Short mmCIF file of N, CA and C in Angstrom, two decimals:
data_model
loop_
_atom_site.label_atom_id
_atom_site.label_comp_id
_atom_site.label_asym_id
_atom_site.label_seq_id
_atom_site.Cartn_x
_atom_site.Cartn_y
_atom_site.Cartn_z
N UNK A 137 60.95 -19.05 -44.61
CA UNK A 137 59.77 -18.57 -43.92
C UNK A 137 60.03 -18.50 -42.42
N UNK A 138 59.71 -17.72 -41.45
CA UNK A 138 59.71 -17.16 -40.31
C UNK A 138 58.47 -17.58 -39.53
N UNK A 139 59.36 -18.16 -38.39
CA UNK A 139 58.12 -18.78 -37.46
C UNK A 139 57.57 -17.77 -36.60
N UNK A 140 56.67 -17.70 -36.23
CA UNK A 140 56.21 -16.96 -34.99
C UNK A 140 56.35 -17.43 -33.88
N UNK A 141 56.58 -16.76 -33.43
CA UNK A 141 57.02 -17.05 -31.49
C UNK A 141 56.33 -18.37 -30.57
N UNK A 142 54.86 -17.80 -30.96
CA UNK A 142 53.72 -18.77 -30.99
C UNK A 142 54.21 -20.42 -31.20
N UNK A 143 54.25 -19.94 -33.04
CA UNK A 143 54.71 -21.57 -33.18
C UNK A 143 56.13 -22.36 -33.04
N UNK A 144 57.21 -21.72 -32.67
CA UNK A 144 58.40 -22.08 -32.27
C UNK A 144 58.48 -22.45 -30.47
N UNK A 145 57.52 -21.76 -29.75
CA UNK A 145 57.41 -21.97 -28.44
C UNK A 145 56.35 -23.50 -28.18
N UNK A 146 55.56 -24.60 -29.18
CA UNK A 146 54.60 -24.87 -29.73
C UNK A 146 55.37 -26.07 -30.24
N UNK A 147 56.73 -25.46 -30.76
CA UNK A 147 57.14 -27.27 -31.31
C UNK A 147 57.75 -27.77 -30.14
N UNK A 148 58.30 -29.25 -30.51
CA UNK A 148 58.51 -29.93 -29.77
C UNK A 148 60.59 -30.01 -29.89
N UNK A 149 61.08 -29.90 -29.35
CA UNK A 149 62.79 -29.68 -29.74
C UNK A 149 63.13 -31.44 -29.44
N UNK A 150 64.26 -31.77 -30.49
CA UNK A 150 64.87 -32.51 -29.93
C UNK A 150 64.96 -32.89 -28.25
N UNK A 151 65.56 -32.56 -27.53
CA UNK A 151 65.93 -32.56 -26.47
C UNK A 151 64.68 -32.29 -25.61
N UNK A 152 63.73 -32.25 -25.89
CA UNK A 152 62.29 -32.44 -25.07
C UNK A 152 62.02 -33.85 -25.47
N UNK A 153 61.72 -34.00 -26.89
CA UNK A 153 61.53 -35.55 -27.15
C UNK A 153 62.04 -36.59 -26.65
N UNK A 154 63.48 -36.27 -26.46
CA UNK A 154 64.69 -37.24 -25.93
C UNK A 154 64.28 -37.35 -24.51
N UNK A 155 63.92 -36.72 -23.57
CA UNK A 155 63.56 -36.54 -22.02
C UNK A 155 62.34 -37.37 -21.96
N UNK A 156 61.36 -36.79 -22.95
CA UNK A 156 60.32 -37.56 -22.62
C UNK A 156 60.02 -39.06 -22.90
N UNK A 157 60.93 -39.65 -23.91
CA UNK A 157 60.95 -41.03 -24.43
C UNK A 157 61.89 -41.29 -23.26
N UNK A 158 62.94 -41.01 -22.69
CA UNK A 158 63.75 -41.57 -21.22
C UNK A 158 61.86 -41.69 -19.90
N UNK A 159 61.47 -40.53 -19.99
CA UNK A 159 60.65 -40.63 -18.84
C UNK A 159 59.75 -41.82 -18.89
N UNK A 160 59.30 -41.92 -20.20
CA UNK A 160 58.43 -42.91 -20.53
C UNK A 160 58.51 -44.26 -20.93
N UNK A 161 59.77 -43.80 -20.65
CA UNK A 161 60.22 -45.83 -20.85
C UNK A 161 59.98 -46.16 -22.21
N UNK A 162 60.39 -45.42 -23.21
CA UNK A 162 60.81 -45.93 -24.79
C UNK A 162 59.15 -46.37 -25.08
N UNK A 163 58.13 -46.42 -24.55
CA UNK A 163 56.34 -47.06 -24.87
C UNK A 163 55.40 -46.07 -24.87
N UNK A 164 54.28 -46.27 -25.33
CA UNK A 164 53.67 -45.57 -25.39
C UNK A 164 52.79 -45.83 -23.93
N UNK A 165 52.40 -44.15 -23.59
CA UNK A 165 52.01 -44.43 -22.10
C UNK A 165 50.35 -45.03 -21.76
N UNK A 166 49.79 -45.03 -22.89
CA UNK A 166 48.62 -45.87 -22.86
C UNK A 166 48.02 -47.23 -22.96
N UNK A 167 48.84 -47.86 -24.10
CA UNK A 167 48.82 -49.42 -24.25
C UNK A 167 50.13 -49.88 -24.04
N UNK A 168 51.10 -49.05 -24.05
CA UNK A 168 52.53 -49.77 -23.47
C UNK A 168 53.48 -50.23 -24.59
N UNK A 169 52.81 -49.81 -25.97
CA UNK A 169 53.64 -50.79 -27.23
C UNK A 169 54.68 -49.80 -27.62
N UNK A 170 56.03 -50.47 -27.84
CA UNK A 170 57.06 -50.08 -28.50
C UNK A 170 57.07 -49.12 -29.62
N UNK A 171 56.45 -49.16 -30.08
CA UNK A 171 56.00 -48.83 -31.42
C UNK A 171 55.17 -47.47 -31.20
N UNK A 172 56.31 -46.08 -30.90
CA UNK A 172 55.67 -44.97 -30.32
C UNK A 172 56.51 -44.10 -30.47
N UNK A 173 55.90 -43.00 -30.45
CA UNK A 173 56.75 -41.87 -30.66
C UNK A 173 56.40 -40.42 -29.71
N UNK A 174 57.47 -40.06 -29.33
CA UNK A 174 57.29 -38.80 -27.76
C UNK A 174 56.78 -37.65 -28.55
N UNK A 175 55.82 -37.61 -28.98
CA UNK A 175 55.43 -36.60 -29.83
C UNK A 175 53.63 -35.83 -29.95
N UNK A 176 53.21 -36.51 -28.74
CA UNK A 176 51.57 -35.95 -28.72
C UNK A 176 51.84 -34.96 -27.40
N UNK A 177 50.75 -34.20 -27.78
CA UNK A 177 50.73 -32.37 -26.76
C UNK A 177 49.63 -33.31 -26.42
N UNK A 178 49.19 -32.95 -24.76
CA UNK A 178 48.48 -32.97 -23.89
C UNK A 178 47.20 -31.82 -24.56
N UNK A 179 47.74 -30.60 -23.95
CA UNK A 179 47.06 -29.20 -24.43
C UNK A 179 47.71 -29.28 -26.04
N UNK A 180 46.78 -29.53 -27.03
CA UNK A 180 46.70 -29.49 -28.40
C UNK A 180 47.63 -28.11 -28.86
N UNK A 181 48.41 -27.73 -29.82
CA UNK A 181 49.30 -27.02 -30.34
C UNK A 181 48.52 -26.10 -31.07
N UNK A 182 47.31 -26.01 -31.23
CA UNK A 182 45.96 -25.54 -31.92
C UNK A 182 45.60 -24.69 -30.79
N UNK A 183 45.58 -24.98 -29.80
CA UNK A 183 45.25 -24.53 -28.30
C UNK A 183 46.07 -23.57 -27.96
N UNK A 184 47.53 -23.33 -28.68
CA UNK A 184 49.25 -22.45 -27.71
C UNK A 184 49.43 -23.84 -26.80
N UNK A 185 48.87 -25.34 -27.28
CA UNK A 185 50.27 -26.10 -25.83
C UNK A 185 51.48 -25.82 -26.19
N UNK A 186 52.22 -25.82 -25.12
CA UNK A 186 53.91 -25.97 -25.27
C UNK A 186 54.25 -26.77 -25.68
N UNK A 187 55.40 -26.83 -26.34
CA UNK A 187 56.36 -28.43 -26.68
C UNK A 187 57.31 -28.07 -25.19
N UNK A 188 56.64 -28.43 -24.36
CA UNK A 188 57.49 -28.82 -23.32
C UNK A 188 57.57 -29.78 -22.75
N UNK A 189 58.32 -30.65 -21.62
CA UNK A 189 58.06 -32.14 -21.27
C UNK A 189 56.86 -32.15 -20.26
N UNK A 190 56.57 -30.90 -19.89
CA UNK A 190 55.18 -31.10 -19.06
C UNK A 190 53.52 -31.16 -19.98
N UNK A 191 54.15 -30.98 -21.13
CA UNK A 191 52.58 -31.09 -22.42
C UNK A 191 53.31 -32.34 -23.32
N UNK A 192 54.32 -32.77 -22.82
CA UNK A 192 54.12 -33.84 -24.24
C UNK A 192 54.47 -35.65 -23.49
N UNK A 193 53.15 -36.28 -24.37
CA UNK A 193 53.89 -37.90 -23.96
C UNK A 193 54.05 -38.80 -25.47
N UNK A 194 54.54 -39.91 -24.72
CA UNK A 194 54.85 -40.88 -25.94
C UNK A 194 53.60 -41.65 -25.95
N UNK A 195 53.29 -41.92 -27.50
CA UNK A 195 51.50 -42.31 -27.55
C UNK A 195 51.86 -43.31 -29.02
N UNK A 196 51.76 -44.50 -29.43
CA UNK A 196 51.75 -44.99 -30.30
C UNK A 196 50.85 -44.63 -31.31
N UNK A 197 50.88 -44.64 -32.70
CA UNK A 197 50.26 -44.37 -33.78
C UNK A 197 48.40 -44.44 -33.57
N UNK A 198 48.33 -45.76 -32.87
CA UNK A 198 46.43 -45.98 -32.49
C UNK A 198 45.89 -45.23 -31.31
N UNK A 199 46.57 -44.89 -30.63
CA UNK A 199 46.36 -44.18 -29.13
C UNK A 199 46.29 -42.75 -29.51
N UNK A 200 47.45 -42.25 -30.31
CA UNK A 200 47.88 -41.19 -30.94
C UNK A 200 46.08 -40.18 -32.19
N UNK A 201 45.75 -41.23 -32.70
CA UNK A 201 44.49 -41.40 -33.42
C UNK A 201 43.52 -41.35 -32.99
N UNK A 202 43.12 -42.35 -31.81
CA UNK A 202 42.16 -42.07 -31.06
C UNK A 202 41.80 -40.90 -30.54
N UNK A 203 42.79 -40.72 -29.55
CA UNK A 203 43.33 -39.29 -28.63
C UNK A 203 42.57 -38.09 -29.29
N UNK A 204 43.08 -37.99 -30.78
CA UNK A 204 43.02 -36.85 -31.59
C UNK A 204 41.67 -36.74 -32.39
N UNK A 205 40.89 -38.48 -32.80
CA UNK A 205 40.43 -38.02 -33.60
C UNK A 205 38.87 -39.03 -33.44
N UNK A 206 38.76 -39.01 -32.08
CA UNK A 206 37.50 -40.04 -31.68
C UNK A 206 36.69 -39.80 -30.81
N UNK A 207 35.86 -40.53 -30.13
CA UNK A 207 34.31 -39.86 -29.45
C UNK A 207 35.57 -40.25 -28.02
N UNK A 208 36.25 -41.42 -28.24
CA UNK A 208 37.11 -41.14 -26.78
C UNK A 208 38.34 -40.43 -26.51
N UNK A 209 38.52 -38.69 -26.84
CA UNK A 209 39.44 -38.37 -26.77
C UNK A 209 39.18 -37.73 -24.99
N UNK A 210 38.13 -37.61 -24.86
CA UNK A 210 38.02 -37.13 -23.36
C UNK A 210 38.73 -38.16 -22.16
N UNK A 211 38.23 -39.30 -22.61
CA UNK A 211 38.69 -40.32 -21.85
C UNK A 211 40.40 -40.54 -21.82
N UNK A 212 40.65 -40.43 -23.45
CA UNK A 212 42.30 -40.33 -23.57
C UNK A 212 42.95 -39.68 -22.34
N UNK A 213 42.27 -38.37 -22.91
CA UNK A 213 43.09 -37.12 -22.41
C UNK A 213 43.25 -36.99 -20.49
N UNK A 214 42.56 -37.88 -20.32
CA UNK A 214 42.05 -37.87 -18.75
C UNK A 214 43.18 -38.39 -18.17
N UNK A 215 43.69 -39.79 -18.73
CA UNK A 215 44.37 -40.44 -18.60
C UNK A 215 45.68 -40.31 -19.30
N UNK A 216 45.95 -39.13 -19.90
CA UNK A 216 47.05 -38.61 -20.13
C UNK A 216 47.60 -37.33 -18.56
N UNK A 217 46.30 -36.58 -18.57
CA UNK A 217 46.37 -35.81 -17.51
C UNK A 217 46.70 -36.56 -16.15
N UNK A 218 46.35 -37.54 -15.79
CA UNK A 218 46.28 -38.29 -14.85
C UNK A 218 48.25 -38.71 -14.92
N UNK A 219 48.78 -38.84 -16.17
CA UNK A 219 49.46 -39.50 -15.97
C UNK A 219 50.72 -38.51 -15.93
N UNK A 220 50.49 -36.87 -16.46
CA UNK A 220 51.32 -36.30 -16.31
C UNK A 220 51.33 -35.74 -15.19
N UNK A 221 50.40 -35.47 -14.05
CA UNK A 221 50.66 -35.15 -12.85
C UNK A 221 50.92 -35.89 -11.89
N UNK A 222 51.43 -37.13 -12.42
CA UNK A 222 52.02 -37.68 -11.43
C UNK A 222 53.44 -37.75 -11.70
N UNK A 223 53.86 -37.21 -12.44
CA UNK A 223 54.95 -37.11 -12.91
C UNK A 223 55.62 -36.00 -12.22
N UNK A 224 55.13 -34.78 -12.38
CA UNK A 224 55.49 -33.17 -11.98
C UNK A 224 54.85 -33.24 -10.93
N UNK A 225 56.04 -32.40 -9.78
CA UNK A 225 55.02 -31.45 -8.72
C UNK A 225 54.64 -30.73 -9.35
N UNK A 226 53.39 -30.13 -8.53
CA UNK A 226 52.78 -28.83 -8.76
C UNK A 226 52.41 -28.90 -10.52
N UNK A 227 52.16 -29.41 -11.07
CA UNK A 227 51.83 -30.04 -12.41
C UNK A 227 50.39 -29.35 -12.89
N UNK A 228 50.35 -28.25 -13.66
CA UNK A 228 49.14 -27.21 -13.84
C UNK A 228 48.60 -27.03 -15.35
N UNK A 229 47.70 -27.43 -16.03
CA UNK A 229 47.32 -26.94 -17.23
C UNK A 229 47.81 -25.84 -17.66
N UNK A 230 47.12 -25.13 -16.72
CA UNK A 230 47.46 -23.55 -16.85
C UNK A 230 49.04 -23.20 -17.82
N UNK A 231 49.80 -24.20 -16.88
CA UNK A 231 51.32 -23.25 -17.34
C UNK A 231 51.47 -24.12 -18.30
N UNK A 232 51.13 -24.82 -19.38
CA UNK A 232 51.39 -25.87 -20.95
C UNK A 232 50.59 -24.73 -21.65
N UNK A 233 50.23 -23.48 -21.58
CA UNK A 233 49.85 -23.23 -22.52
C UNK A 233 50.35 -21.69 -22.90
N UNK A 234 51.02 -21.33 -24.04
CA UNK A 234 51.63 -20.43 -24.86
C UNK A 234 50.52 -18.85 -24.55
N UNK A 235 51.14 -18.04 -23.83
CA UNK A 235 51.06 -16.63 -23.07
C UNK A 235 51.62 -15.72 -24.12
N UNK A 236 51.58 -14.79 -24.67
CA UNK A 236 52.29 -13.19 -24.76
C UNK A 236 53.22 -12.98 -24.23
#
């Protein structure tokens, strides 16, 4: 089966994951536990986010849950945003999300 552009621009590659678990110090960037994986989009993949290292952090399994699937994902996400622009200059929603 044949991906669309969309969703191949959308996953996450090896070598993004690998960058972003170095950036993040092997933890998840919300409660800090080991026990995490570099694999949550900022801008949702439902949305066109990129699997790029500027849309993705490391989020443990409960953070990961919350984030995605609770009355505090606003709050999550704030503090995901918060935490990826301090990371990147010039650090823009805008450009995490999958264009034509």
């Amino acid at each position: 089966m044949l991906k669309s552009k969309r969703s191949k621009a959308c996953d996450i590659k090896k070598s993004v994951k690998d960058k972003v678990w170095q950036r993040d110090k092997q933890r998840c960037i919300i409660c800090g536990s080991p026990f995490a994986m570099p694999n949550a989009h900022f801008i949702a993949r439902s949305h066109g986010g990129l699997g790029i290292e500027q849309n993705i952090v490391t989020l443990c399994h409960e953070c990961h849950h919350i984030t995605d699937h609770t009355e505090h994902r606003k709050f999550m996400l704030n503090k995901i945003e918060k935490y990826l622009s301090s990371k990147y200059d010039n650090w823009n929603k805008e450009d995490l999300i999958y264009r034509k």
